[in-house]
Coordinates of C-alpha atoms and ligand atoms in Angstrom, one line a residue:
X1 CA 76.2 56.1 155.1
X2 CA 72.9 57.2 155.8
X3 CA 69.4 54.6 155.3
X4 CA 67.5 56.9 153.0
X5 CA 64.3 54.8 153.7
X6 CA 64.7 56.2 157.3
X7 CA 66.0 59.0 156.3
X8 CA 63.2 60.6 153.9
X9 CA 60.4 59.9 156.4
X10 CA 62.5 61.2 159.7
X11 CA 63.0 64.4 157.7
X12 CA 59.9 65.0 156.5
X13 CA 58.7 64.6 159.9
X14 CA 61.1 67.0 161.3
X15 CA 60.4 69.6 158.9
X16 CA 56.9 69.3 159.6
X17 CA 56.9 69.7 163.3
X18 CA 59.0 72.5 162.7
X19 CA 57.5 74.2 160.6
X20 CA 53.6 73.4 161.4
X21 CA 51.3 75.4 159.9
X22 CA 53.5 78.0 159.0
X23 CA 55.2 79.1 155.0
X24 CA 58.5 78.4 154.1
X25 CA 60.9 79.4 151.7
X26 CA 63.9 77.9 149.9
X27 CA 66.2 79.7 147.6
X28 CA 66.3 76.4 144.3
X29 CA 69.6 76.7 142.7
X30 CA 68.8 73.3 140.5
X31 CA 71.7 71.9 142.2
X32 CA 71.2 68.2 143.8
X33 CA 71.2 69.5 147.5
X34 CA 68.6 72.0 146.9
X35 CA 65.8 69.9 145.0
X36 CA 66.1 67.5 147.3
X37 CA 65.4 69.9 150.6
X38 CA 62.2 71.8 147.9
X39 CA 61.6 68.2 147.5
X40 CA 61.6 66.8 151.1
X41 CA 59.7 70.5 152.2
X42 CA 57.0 69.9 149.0
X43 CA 55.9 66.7 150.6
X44 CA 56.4 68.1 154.2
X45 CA 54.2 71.7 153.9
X46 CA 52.8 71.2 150.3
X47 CA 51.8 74.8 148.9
X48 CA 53.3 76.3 152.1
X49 CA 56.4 75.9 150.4
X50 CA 57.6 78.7 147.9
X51 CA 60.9 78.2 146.3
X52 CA 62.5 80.2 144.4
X53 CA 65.0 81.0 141.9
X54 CA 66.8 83.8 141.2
X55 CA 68.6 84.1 137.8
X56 CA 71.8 85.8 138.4
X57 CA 73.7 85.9 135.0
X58 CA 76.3 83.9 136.0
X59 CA 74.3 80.7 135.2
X60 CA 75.5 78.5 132.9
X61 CA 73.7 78.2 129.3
X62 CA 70.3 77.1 129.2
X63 CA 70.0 77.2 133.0
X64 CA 67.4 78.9 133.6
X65 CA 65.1 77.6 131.1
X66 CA 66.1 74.0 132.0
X67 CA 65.4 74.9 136.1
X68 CA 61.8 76.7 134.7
X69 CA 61.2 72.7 133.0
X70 CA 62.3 70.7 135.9
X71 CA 60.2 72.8 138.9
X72 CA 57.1 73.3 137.0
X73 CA 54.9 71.2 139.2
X74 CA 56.5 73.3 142.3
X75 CA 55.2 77.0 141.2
X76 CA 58.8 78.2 141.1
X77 CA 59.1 81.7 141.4
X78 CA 62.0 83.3 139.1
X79 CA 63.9 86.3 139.7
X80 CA 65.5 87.9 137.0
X81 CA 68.5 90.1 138.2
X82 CA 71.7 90.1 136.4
X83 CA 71.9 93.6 136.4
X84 CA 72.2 93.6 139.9
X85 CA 74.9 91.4 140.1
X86 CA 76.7 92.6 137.4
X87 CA 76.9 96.1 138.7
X88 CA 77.7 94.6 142.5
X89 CA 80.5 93.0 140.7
X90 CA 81.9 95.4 138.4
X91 CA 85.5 96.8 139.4
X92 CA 86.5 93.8 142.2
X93 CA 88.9 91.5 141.3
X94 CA 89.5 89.7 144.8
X95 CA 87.8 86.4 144.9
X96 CA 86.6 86.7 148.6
X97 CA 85.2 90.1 147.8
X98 CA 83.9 88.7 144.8
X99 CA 81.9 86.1 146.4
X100 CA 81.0 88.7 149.4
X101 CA 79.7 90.7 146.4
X102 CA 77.5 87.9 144.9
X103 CA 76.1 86.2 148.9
X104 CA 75.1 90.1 149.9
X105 CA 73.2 90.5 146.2
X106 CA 71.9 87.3 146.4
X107 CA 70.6 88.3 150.2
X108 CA 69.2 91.1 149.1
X109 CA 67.0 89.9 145.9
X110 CA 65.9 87.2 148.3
X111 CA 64.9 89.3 151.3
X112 CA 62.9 91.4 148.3
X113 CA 61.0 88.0 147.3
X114 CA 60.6 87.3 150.6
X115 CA 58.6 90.2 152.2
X116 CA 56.2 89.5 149.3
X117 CA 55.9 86.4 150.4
X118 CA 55.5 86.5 154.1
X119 CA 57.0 83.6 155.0
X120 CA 58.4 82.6 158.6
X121 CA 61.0 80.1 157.6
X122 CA 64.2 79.5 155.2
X123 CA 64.9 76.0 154.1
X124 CA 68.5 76.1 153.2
X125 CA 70.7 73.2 151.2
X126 CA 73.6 73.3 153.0
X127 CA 75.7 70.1 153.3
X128 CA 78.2 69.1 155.7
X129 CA 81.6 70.0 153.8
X130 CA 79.9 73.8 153.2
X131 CA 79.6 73.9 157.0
X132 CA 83.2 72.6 157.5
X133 CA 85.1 74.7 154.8
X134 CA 83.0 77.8 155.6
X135 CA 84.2 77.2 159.0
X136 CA 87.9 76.7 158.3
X137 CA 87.5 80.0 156.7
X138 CA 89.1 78.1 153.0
X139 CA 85.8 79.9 151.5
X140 CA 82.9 81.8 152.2
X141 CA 80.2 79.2 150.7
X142 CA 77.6 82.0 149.9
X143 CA 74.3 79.3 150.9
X144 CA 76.1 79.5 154.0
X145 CA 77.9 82.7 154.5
X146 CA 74.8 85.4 154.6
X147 CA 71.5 84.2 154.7
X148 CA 70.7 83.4 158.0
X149 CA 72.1 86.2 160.3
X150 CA 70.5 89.2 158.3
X151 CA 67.0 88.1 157.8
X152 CA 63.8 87.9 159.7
X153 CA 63.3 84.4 159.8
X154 CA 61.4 82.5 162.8
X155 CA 64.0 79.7 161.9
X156 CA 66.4 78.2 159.0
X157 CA 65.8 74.8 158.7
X158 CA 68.2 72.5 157.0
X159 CA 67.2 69.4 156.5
X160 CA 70.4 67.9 154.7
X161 CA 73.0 69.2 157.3
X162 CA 74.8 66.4 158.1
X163 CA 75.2 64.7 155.1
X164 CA 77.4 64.4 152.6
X165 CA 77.1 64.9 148.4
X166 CA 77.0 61.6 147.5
X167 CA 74.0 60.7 150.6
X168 CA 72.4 63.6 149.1
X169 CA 72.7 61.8 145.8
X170 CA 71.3 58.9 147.0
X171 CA 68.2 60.6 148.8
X172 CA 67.9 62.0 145.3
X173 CA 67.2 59.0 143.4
X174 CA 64.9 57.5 146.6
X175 CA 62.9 60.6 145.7
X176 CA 62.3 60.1 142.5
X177 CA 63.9 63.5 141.4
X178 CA 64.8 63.4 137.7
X179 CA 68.2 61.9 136.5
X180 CA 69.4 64.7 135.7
X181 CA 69.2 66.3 139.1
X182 CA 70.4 63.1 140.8
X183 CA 73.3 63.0 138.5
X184 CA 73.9 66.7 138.4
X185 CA 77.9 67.5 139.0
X186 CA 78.0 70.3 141.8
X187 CA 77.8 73.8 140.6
X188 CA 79.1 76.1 143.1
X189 CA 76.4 79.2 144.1
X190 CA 78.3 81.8 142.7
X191 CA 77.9 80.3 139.4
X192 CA 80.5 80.9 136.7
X193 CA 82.1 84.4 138.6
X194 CA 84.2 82.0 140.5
X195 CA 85.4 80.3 137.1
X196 CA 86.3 84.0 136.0
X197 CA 90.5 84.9 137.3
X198 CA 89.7 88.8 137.9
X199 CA 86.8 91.2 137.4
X200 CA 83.8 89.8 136.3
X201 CA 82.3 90.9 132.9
X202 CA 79.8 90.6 130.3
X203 CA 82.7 89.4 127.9
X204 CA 84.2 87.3 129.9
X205 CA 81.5 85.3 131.3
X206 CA 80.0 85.0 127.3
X207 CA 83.1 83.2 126.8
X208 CA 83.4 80.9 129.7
X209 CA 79.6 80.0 129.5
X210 CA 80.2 78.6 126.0
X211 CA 83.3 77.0 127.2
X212 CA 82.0 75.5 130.0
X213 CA 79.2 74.1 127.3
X214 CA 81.9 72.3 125.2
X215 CA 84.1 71.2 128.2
X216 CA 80.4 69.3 129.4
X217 CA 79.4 68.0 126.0
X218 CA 82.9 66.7 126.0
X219 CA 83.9 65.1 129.0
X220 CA 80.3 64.3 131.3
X221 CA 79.2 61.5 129.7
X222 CA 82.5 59.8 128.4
X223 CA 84.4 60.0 132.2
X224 CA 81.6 61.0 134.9
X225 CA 84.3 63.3 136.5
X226 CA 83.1 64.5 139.8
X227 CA 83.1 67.8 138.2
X228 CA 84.4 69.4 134.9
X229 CA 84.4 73.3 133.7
X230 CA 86.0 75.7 132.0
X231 CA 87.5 78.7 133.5
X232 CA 88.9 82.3 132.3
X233 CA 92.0 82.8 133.3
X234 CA 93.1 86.4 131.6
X235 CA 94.6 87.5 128.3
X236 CA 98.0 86.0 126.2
X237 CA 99.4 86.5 122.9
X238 CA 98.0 84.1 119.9
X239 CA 98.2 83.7 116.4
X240 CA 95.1 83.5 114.1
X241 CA 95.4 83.0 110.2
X242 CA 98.4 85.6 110.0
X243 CA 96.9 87.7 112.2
X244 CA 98.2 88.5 116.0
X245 CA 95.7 87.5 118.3
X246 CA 95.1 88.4 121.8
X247 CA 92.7 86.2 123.1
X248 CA 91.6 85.0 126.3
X249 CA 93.2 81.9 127.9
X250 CA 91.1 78.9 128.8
X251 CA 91.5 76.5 131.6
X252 CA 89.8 73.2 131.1
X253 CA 89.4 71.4 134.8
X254 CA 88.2 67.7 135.4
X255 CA 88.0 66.6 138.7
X256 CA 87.6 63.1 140.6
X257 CA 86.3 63.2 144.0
X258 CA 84.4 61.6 146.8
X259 CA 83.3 64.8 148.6
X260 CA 84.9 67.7 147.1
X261 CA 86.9 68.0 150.3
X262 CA 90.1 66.7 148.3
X263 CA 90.2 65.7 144.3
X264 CA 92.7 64.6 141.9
X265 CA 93.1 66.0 137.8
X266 CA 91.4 63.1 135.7
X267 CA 94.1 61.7 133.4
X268 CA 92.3 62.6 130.3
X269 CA 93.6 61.1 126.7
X270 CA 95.4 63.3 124.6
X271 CA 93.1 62.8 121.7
X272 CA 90.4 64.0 123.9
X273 CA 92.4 67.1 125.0
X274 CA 93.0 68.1 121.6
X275 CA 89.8 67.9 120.7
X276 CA 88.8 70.3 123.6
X277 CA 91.4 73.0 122.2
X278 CA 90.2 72.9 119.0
X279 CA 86.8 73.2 119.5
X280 CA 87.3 75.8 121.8
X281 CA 89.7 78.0 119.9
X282 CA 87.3 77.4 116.3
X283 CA 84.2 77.4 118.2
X284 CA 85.0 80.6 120.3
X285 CA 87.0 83.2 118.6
X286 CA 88.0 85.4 121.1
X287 CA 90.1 82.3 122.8
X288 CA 93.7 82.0 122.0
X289 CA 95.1 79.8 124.0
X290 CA 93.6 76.0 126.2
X291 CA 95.2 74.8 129.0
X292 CA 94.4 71.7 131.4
X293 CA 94.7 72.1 134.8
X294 CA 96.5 69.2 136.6
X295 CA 96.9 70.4 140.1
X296 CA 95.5 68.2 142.9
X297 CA 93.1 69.5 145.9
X298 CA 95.1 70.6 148.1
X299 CA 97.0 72.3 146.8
X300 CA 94.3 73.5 145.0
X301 CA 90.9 74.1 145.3
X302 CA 88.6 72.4 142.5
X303 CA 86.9 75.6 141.6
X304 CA 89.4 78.9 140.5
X305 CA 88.5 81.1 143.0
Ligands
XMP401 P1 86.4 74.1 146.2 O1 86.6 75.1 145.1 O2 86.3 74.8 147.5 O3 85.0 73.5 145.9 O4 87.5 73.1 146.2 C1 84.6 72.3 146.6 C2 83.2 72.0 146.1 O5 82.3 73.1 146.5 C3 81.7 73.8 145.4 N1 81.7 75.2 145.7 C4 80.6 75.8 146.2 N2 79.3 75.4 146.3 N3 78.7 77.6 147.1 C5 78.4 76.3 146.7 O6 77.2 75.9 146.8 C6 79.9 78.1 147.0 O7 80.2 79.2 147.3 C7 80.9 77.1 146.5 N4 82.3 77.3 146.2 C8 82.7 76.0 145.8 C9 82.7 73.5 144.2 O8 82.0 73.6 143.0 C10 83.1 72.0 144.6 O9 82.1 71.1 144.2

């Protein structure tokens, strides 16, 4: 376990002497690892830091705006492009092309920001178990699959490299970052496409952002799982008043973990359960049918694709 009161100082040190009088840039997903690199860079390089965020569409609801909140005092700069993504997207159904799809769009709206910005250095979130799975080749993490090797940068400097999520968590609360960053469950940088079996569209992801929404109301609070979602997982056969319904199918996923390397199903009450299906099925029309996913990691991964 890392000493954070060593930790925060030696880092903001390092960042300094590597960055000197130069401008950085980090790309702010809201996500714990992320806020705490802007936040180690802020104090580090000040105004020489630019982070920003870009809005994908594949957020989940009321992302954006709560990201805008948070970052104020950082001169965030928002980029608004889920057009882009949606038309990189539109037609691929395998999930490493999928996520090849999103890191190269993502690469691309950043460069764009970038050149604007004339900075010489990327700060970049990534943890220890990105590095290791990108590695094994189990999934291309897409903070760590593109970025570097296609842009101009003097250096990428990542700051939280060695550590795991729950150091990260506790350099999180050391800095003072608001509960609800140090809190935050992961959210995985491709954003809700990986929580979408299939091609990704503007239907679909409608109805797994406001799944996702109930699934959180539901379950974060009552069993601090390490991580809990919805996902899409295609089409099936339902009933609705006397009415045949074919509606999409919903997979609720609660997860414990200590590093998102492995993770077993929470053993959620049925009450609760039931309550998840029929919020979801009243509260969201067009799904016919909730399941609950109960497969460990391995075999399975916590995210769907
Ligand atoms: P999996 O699905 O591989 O997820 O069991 C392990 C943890 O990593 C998150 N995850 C990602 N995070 N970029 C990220 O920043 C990614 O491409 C990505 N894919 C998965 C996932 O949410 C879980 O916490």
């Amino acid at each position: 376990m890392v000493k954070t009161e060593k930790f925060i100082p030696k880092a903001i040190e390092k960042i300094r002497k590597e960055i000197k009088d130069g401008r950085a840039i980090i790309a702010l997903s809201g996500g714990v690892d992320s806020s705490v690199c802007a936040e180690l860079a802020h104090r580090a390089i000040g105004d020489r830091l630019q982070p920003i965020y870009i809005d994908t569409g594949l957020m989940r609801k009321g992302e954006t705006e709560r990201i805008k909140h948070i970052f104020a005092h950082m001169n965030l700069d928002i980029v608004y492009a889920k057009d882009r993504f949606l038309a990189a997207l539109k037609g691929i159904t395998d999930p490493e092309e999928k996520r090849k799809a999103i890191g190269e769009t993502f690469i691309r709206v950043f460069e764009e920001e970038a050149r604007k910005l004339t900075a010489d250095y990327l700060i970049q979130g990534t943890i220890y178990p990105d590095r290791i799975e990108s590695e094994g080749g189990i999934k291309s993490h897409h903070n760590v699959g593109g970025l570097p090797s296609v842009m101009d940068f003097k250096k990428i400097v990542e700051p939280i490299e060695d550590l795991y999520k729950d150091e990260v968590r506790e350099i999180a609360w050391a800095l003072q970052l608001p509960d609800e960053i140090c809190e935050r469950m992961p959210f995985p940088g491709p954003g809700l496409a990986v929580r979408i079996l299939g091609e990704v569209t503007e239907e679909k992801l409608e109805v797994v952002r406001e799944a996702n929404f109930i699934v959180e109301e539901e379950l974060l609070e009552r069993f601090c799982p390490w991580q809990t979602f919805a996902a899409v997982l295609g089409k099936g056969t339902g009933v609705k008043g006397d009415i045949r319904a074919y509606g999409w199918i919903i997979a609720v996923r609660a997860v414990g973990s200590r590093d998102g390397m492995t993770a077993e199903a929470l053993e959620l009450p049925w009450d609760v359960l039931k309550k998840l299906e029929s919020r979801i099925t009243s509260e969201i029309p067009k799904v016919a049918r909730v399941v609950y996913d109960i497969t460990p990691k391995p075999p399975a991964t916590i995210e769907f694709e």
